[in-house]
Amino acid sequence: MINRQILNKILEAGIRAPSGDNSQPWRIKIHQNSVSIYCMVDADESYYDYKQRGSFIAHGALVESIIIAAETLGYKVIVREFPKKEEPYLTAILDFKPSVRKRHYLYNAIFERTTNRRKYRDIPLSESHKKMLLDITREYPNYKLILIEDRKDKEKVSEALSFTDRFFLEDKHTHRILFNKIRFIKDDHVLSRTGMHINTLELIPPEKVAIRLFSKWKILKIFNIFGISKMLPKNTARLYNTSSAIAVAVMPGKRSIDFFNAGRYIQRLWLTATESGMAFAPITALPYLASMIEENKKNLISRKHVEDALKADKIIKQTAGIKNNNTIVMTFRLGYADKPTSYSNRLPLEEVLLH
Ligand SMILES: Cc1cc2nc3c(=O)[nH]c(=O)nc-3n(C[C@H](O)[C@H](O)[C@H](O)COP(=O)(O)O)c2cc1C
């Protein structure tokens, strides 16, 4: 039977994994020598978690961290992905086998990894960093990593990706979901251990004031008459444009298991970037929204938003040279930046365990 203290340490490392809006959409059941991991379907009800794809990516990241921590603490992990057809939200069963203790070179990065939403330094990626990320990608034959570095292309893609900043200021459902995830106070309450604290968004002071004001839909609607929803995304695009590269990770599949495995790959990339001093921040809302629209859910949002989202998505796909049969796993900023001013919180392990 696996030592419970060691297992807790391994799982603590796992739950540091990233998840959309810090929803932490996982619950874990401990057995004798294994754990079952369940996806919480209601944890993220945004359009951006269509078919729980974002959550499955987060689960893949969780499992990858568990594997790295387990190796460091003397266990090998056998992963059985989606092992029961009748339980589509049982994402994995992990079996732990005793093994030689070997500190994994990415172990520390598990605790240092963060979404860095600051302004980046607007300098090119070093050749050795680029090679590192592309070498990792080669270890995962299903994935392709496209780095958009050309200034003009970066500008185009940054502007296209900023569409979702306009969308959340104009779409009532998305506005409600997002503001449910933003925490304006920091305390020890369980609620503040999920979601995103306002400081982690790294807004400049006027934006911080505005975001509080715009949390009220009625007030926001008045500001929108004067075009605020179209003005703010311009700042976002400028911010994205300071990245050394806008990266796009793509894969051929669309099944739940494809997104889960993609999450393992993304976590590997993210930890490697962290370990070598690169800043990393996902900007995934647009490609996720576009795939929801393309898969016939367009009636949920306005016709104008459908049109503009698809137009923006097309710009990204064309610039990145993505073929029709490929799915975007994640778009993200890569580069160099100061450390974030604030870090995300997590539920304590006790709250994540199923008894
Ligand atoms: C699938 C996925 C999608 C994400 N999309 C975005 C995004 O569009 N914009 C963003 O700022 N952060 C995004 N994130 C980052 C999460 O908000 C972040 O992981 C979470 O708040 C926890 O913070 P941390 O990564 O600093 O630990 C995403 C993360 C995942 C796993």
Coordinates of C-alpha atoms and ligand atoms in Angstrom, one line a residue:
M1 CA 0.0 0.0 0.0
I2 CA 1.4 3.4 -0.9
N3 CA 2.5 5.5 2.1
R4 CA -0.3 8.0 2.7
Q5 CA 2.0 10.9 3.5
I6 CA 4.0 10.4 0.3
L7 CA 0.8 10.1 -1.7
N8 CA -0.5 13.3 -0.2
K9 CA 2.7 15.0 -1.2
I10 CA 2.4 13.7 -4.8
L11 CA -1.2 14.8 -5.0
E12 CA -0.4 18.3 -3.6
A13 CA 2.0 18.7 -6.5
G14 CA -0.7 17.5 -8.9
I15 CA -3.3 20.0 -7.8
R16 CA -0.9 22.9 -8.5
A17 CA -1.8 22.3 -12.2
P18 CA -3.4 25.1 -14.2
S19 CA -7.1 25.1 -15.1
G20 CA -9.3 27.4 -17.0
D21 CA -10.3 30.4 -14.7
N22 CA -8.6 28.4 -11.9
S23 CA -11.8 26.2 -11.8
Q24 CA -9.8 23.2 -10.5
P25 CA -12.4 20.9 -12.1
W26 CA -11.1 17.7 -10.4
R27 CA -11.9 15.4 -7.5
I28 CA -9.7 12.5 -6.5
K29 CA -10.6 9.2 -4.8
I30 CA -7.8 7.3 -3.1
H31 CA -7.7 3.5 -3.2
Q32 CA -5.0 1.1 -1.9
N33 CA -2.4 1.5 -4.6
S34 CA -4.2 3.8 -7.1
V35 CA -6.3 6.9 -7.4
S36 CA -9.3 7.7 -9.6
I37 CA -9.6 11.2 -11.0
Y38 CA -13.0 12.6 -11.8
C39 CA -13.9 15.7 -13.8
M40 CA -16.3 18.1 -12.1
V41 CA -18.7 18.9 -14.9
D42 CA -20.2 22.0 -13.3
A43 CA -16.9 23.6 -12.2
D44 CA -16.6 25.5 -15.5
E45 CA -19.8 26.4 -17.3
S46 CA -18.3 28.9 -19.7
Y47 CA -18.5 28.6 -23.5
Y48 CA -14.7 28.2 -23.3
D49 CA -15.1 24.8 -21.7
Y50 CA -17.2 23.4 -24.5
K51 CA -17.6 19.6 -24.0
Q52 CA -15.3 19.9 -21.0
R53 CA -12.3 20.1 -23.3
G54 CA -10.5 22.8 -21.3
S55 CA -11.2 20.7 -18.2
F56 CA -9.7 17.6 -19.8
I57 CA -6.6 19.6 -20.7
A58 CA -6.4 20.6 -17.1
H59 CA -6.7 17.0 -16.0
G60 CA -3.9 16.0 -18.4
A61 CA -1.7 18.7 -16.7
L62 CA -2.7 17.4 -13.3
V63 CA -1.7 13.8 -14.2
E64 CA 1.6 14.9 -15.8
S65 CA 2.5 16.8 -12.6
I66 CA 1.6 13.7 -10.5
I67 CA 3.9 11.5 -12.7
I68 CA 6.8 13.9 -12.2
A69 CA 6.2 14.2 -8.5
A70 CA 5.8 10.4 -8.1
E71 CA 9.1 9.7 -9.9
T72 CA 10.8 12.2 -7.5
L73 CA 9.2 10.5 -4.5
G74 CA 9.9 6.9 -5.6
Y75 CA 6.9 5.7 -7.6
K76 CA 6.2 4.9 -11.2
V77 CA 2.7 5.7 -12.4
I78 CA 0.7 3.7 -14.9
V79 CA -2.0 5.8 -16.4
R80 CA -5.4 4.3 -17.6
E81 CA -7.1 7.1 -19.4
F82 CA -10.9 7.2 -19.5
P83 CA -11.0 3.5 -18.3
K84 CA -14.8 3.1 -18.1
K85 CA -17.1 3.8 -21.0
E86 CA -20.0 4.2 -18.7
E87 CA -18.2 6.9 -16.7
P88 CA -17.2 9.6 -19.2
Y89 CA -16.0 11.9 -16.4
L90 CA -13.7 9.4 -14.8
T91 CA -10.7 10.8 -16.7
A92 CA -8.0 8.5 -15.3
I93 CA -7.1 5.7 -12.9
L94 CA -3.5 6.0 -11.8
D95 CA -1.7 2.9 -10.5
F96 CA 1.4 3.5 -8.3
K97 CA 4.3 1.0 -8.4
P98 CA 7.3 1.5 -6.1
S99 CA 10.4 2.5 -8.0
V100 CA 13.8 4.1 -7.6
R101 CA 13.6 7.6 -6.1
K102 CA 14.9 10.0 -8.7
R103 CA 14.5 13.7 -8.5
H104 CA 12.8 14.8 -11.8
Y105 CA 14.4 17.9 -13.3
L106 CA 10.9 19.5 -13.6
Y107 CA 9.8 18.8 -10.0
N108 CA 10.6 22.3 -8.7
A109 CA 8.9 23.9 -11.7
I110 CA 5.6 22.3 -10.7
F111 CA 5.5 24.7 -7.7
E112 CA 7.0 27.7 -9.6
R113 CA 4.8 27.4 -12.8
T114 CA 2.4 30.2 -13.1
T115 CA 0.3 32.1 -15.7
N116 CA 2.2 35.3 -16.2
R117 CA -0.1 38.0 -17.5
R118 CA 2.3 40.8 -17.2
K119 CA 3.7 42.9 -20.1
Y120 CA 6.6 40.9 -21.7
R121 CA 9.9 42.3 -22.7
D122 CA 9.3 42.4 -26.5
I123 CA 12.6 40.7 -27.3
P124 CA 13.0 37.5 -29.4
L125 CA 13.0 34.1 -27.9
S126 CA 16.5 32.7 -27.6
E127 CA 17.5 30.0 -30.1
S128 CA 18.2 27.6 -27.2
H129 CA 14.8 28.1 -25.6
K130 CA 13.1 27.7 -29.0
K131 CA 14.9 24.5 -29.6
M132 CA 14.0 23.2 -26.1
L133 CA 10.3 23.6 -26.8
L134 CA 10.5 22.2 -30.3
D135 CA 12.5 19.2 -29.0
I136 CA 9.8 18.4 -26.4
T137 CA 7.2 18.7 -29.1
R138 CA 9.0 16.1 -31.1
E139 CA 8.7 13.6 -28.2
Y140 CA 4.9 13.9 -28.7
P141 CA 4.4 12.9 -32.4
N142 CA 0.7 14.0 -32.4
Y143 CA 1.4 17.6 -31.7
K144 CA 2.7 20.6 -33.6
L145 CA 4.0 23.8 -32.0
I146 CA 3.8 26.9 -34.2
L147 CA 5.7 30.0 -33.0
I148 CA 4.4 33.2 -34.4
E149 CA 7.3 35.6 -34.1
D150 CA 7.2 37.9 -37.1
R151 CA 6.2 41.4 -35.9
K152 CA 3.4 41.8 -38.5
D153 CA 2.0 38.3 -37.9
K154 CA 2.1 38.8 -34.2
E155 CA 0.2 42.0 -34.4
K156 CA -2.5 40.4 -36.5
V157 CA -2.9 37.4 -34.2
S158 CA -2.8 39.6 -31.1
E159 CA -5.6 41.7 -32.4
A160 CA -7.6 38.6 -33.4
L161 CA -7.1 37.0 -30.0
S162 CA -8.2 40.2 -28.2
F163 CA -11.7 39.7 -29.7
T164 CA -12.7 37.8 -26.6
D165 CA -12.1 40.8 -24.4
R166 CA -14.7 42.6 -26.4
F167 CA -17.0 39.5 -26.3
F168 CA -17.0 39.2 -22.5
L169 CA -18.0 42.9 -22.2
E170 CA -20.9 42.4 -24.6
D171 CA -22.2 38.9 -24.0
K172 CA -24.3 38.7 -20.8
H173 CA -23.7 35.0 -20.2
T174 CA -19.9 35.2 -20.6
H175 CA -19.8 38.4 -18.5
R176 CA -21.7 36.6 -15.6
I177 CA -19.5 33.5 -15.7
L178 CA -16.2 35.5 -15.8
F179 CA -17.2 37.9 -13.0
N180 CA -18.2 34.8 -11.0
K181 CA -14.6 33.7 -11.3
I182 CA -12.9 37.0 -10.4
R183 CA -12.2 37.5 -6.7
F184 CA -11.9 41.1 -5.5
I185 CA -11.0 40.2 -1.9
K186 CA -8.3 37.9 -0.6
D187 CA -9.3 35.8 2.4
D188 CA -9.3 32.3 3.6
H189 CA -12.8 31.5 2.5
V190 CA -13.1 28.4 0.3
L191 CA -14.5 30.6 -2.5
S192 CA -11.3 32.6 -2.7
R193 CA -9.3 29.4 -3.2
T194 CA -10.8 28.9 -6.6
G195 CA -11.2 31.5 -9.4
M196 CA -8.8 34.3 -10.1
H197 CA -7.8 37.1 -7.7
I198 CA -8.0 40.5 -9.5
N199 CA -4.2 41.0 -8.8
T200 CA -3.3 37.9 -10.8
L201 CA -4.8 39.6 -13.9
E202 CA -2.0 42.2 -13.8
L203 CA -4.2 45.1 -14.8
I204 CA -3.0 48.6 -14.9
P205 CA -4.6 50.9 -12.3
P206 CA -7.3 52.5 -14.6
E207 CA -8.2 49.0 -15.9
K208 CA -8.6 47.8 -12.3
V209 CA -11.0 50.6 -11.5
A210 CA -12.9 49.9 -14.7
I211 CA -13.2 46.2 -14.1
R212 CA -14.9 46.7 -10.8
L213 CA -17.3 49.1 -12.3
F214 CA -18.0 46.8 -15.3
S215 CA -18.8 43.9 -13.0
K216 CA -22.3 45.4 -13.0
W217 CA -23.9 44.5 -16.2
K218 CA -26.3 47.5 -16.2
I219 CA -23.5 50.0 -15.8
L220 CA -21.4 48.2 -18.4
K221 CA -24.3 48.4 -20.9
I222 CA -24.2 52.2 -20.6
F223 CA -20.5 52.4 -21.1
N224 CA -20.8 50.1 -24.1
I225 CA -23.0 52.7 -25.8
F226 CA -19.9 54.9 -25.8
G227 CA -17.8 52.1 -27.3
I228 CA -15.9 50.9 -24.2
S229 CA -16.1 47.2 -25.3
K230 CA -14.2 48.1 -28.5
M231 CA -11.6 50.3 -26.8
L232 CA -10.4 47.9 -24.1
P233 CA -9.3 45.1 -26.4
K234 CA -6.9 47.4 -28.1
N235 CA -4.9 47.5 -24.8
T236 CA -5.1 43.7 -24.6
A237 CA -3.8 43.4 -28.2
R238 CA -0.8 45.7 -27.4
L239 CA -0.1 43.6 -24.3
Y240 CA -0.1 40.3 -26.3
N241 CA 2.1 41.9 -28.8
T242 CA 4.9 42.4 -26.3
S243 CA 5.3 38.6 -26.2
S244 CA 8.4 37.1 -27.9
A245 CA 6.0 34.7 -29.7
I246 CA 2.4 33.8 -29.8
A247 CA 2.5 30.0 -29.7
V248 CA -0.2 27.8 -31.2
A249 CA -0.3 24.1 -30.2
V250 CA -2.3 21.9 -32.6
M251 CA -3.3 18.2 -32.8
P252 CA -5.3 16.0 -35.2
G253 CA -8.0 14.7 -32.8
K254 CA -11.1 16.0 -31.0
R255 CA -12.0 13.3 -28.6
S256 CA -12.0 13.8 -24.8
I257 CA -8.9 11.6 -24.5
D258 CA -7.1 13.7 -27.2
F259 CA -7.6 16.8 -25.0
F260 CA -6.5 15.0 -21.9
N261 CA -3.3 13.8 -23.6
A262 CA -2.8 17.3 -25.0
G263 CA -2.9 18.6 -21.4
R264 CA 0.0 16.3 -20.5
Y265 CA 2.0 17.7 -23.4
I266 CA 1.1 21.4 -22.6
Q267 CA 2.1 20.9 -18.9
R268 CA 5.5 19.5 -20.1
L269 CA 6.0 22.6 -22.3
W270 CA 4.9 24.9 -19.5
L271 CA 7.1 23.3 -16.9
T272 CA 10.1 23.4 -19.3
A273 CA 9.4 27.0 -20.0
T274 CA 9.2 27.8 -16.3
E275 CA 12.4 25.8 -15.5
S276 CA 14.3 27.8 -18.2
G277 CA 13.0 31.2 -17.2
M278 CA 10.4 31.8 -19.8
A279 CA 7.1 33.5 -19.1
F280 CA 3.9 31.7 -20.3
A281 CA 0.3 32.7 -20.4
P282 CA -2.6 30.8 -22.2
I283 CA -5.0 32.9 -24.3
T284 CA -7.4 30.2 -25.4
A285 CA -10.8 31.8 -25.2
L286 CA -11.1 32.5 -29.0
P287 CA -10.2 29.1 -30.4
Y288 CA -12.4 27.4 -27.9
L289 CA -15.3 29.7 -28.6
A290 CA -14.8 29.2 -32.4
S291 CA -14.9 25.4 -32.1
M292 CA -18.1 25.6 -30.1
I293 CA -19.6 27.8 -32.9
E294 CA -18.3 25.5 -35.6
E295 CA -19.8 22.5 -33.9
N296 CA -23.3 24.0 -34.3
K297 CA -23.9 25.9 -31.1
K298 CA -24.0 29.2 -32.8
N299 CA -27.5 30.0 -31.6
L300 CA -26.2 30.7 -28.1
I301 CA -24.6 34.0 -29.0
S302 CA -25.4 36.9 -31.3
R303 CA -25.0 36.7 -35.1
K304 CA -22.5 39.5 -35.1
H305 CA -20.4 37.8 -32.4
V306 CA -20.5 34.5 -34.4
E307 CA -19.3 36.3 -37.5
D308 CA -16.5 38.2 -35.7
A309 CA -15.3 35.2 -33.7
L310 CA -15.0 33.1 -36.9
K311 CA -13.3 35.9 -38.7
A312 CA -10.7 36.2 -35.9
D313 CA -10.3 32.5 -35.7
K314 CA -9.6 32.4 -39.4
I315 CA -6.9 35.0 -39.1
I316 CA -5.2 32.9 -36.5
K317 CA -5.4 29.7 -38.5
Q318 CA -4.2 31.3 -41.7
T319 CA -1.3 33.1 -40.0
A320 CA -0.3 29.9 -38.2
G321 CA -0.8 27.8 -41.4
I322 CA -3.2 25.4 -39.6
K323 CA -5.0 22.9 -41.8
N324 CA -8.7 22.3 -41.5
N325 CA -8.4 18.8 -39.9
N326 CA -6.2 20.1 -37.1
T327 CA -7.6 21.3 -33.7
I328 CA -6.1 24.1 -31.7
V329 CA -5.1 22.8 -28.3
M330 CA -4.0 26.1 -26.9
T331 CA -2.8 29.5 -28.0
F332 CA -0.4 31.1 -25.5
R333 CA 2.0 33.9 -25.0
L334 CA 5.7 33.1 -24.6
G335 CA 8.5 35.4 -23.7
Y336 CA 10.4 37.1 -20.9
A337 CA 8.9 39.1 -18.1
D338 CA 9.2 40.1 -14.5
K339 CA 7.7 37.7 -12.0
P340 CA 3.9 38.1 -11.5
T341 CA 2.8 40.4 -8.7
S342 CA 0.4 37.8 -7.4
Y343 CA -0.2 34.1 -7.5
S344 CA -3.2 31.9 -7.8
N345 CA -4.7 30.0 -4.9
R346 CA -5.8 26.4 -4.6
L347 CA -8.4 24.3 -2.7
P348 CA -6.6 22.4 0.1
L349 CA -6.1 18.7 -0.8
E350 CA -8.7 17.7 1.8
E351 CA -11.4 19.5 -0.2
V352 CA -10.4 17.7 -3.4
L353 CA -10.5 14.2 -2.0
L354 CA -13.7 12.1 -2.3
H355 CA -14.4 10.0 0.7
Ligands
LIG1 C1 -7.2 24.9 -20.7 C2 -6.7 26.2 -20.0 C3 -7.2 27.4 -20.6 C4 -6.8 28.6 -20.1 N1 -7.1 29.8 -20.7 C5 -6.7 31.0 -20.3 C6 -7.0 32.2 -20.9 O1 -7.7 32.2 -22.0 N2 -6.6 33.3 -20.4 C7 -5.9 33.4 -19.2 O2 -5.5 34.5 -18.8 N3 -5.5 32.2 -18.6 C8 -6.0 31.0 -19.1 N4 -5.6 29.9 -18.4 C9 -4.8 30.0 -17.2 C10 -5.6 29.8 -15.9 O3 -6.5 30.9 -15.7 C11 -4.7 29.5 -14.8 O4 -4.0 28.3 -15.0 C12 -5.4 29.5 -13.4 O5 -6.0 30.7 -13.1 C13 -4.4 29.1 -12.3 O6 -3.3 30.0 -12.3 P1 -1.8 29.6 -12.5 O7 -1.7 29.0 -13.8 O8 -1.0 30.8 -12.3 O9 -1.5 28.5 -11.4 C14 -6.0 28.6 -18.9 C15 -5.5 27.4 -18.3 C16 -5.9 26.2 -18.9 C17 -5.5 24.9 -18.3

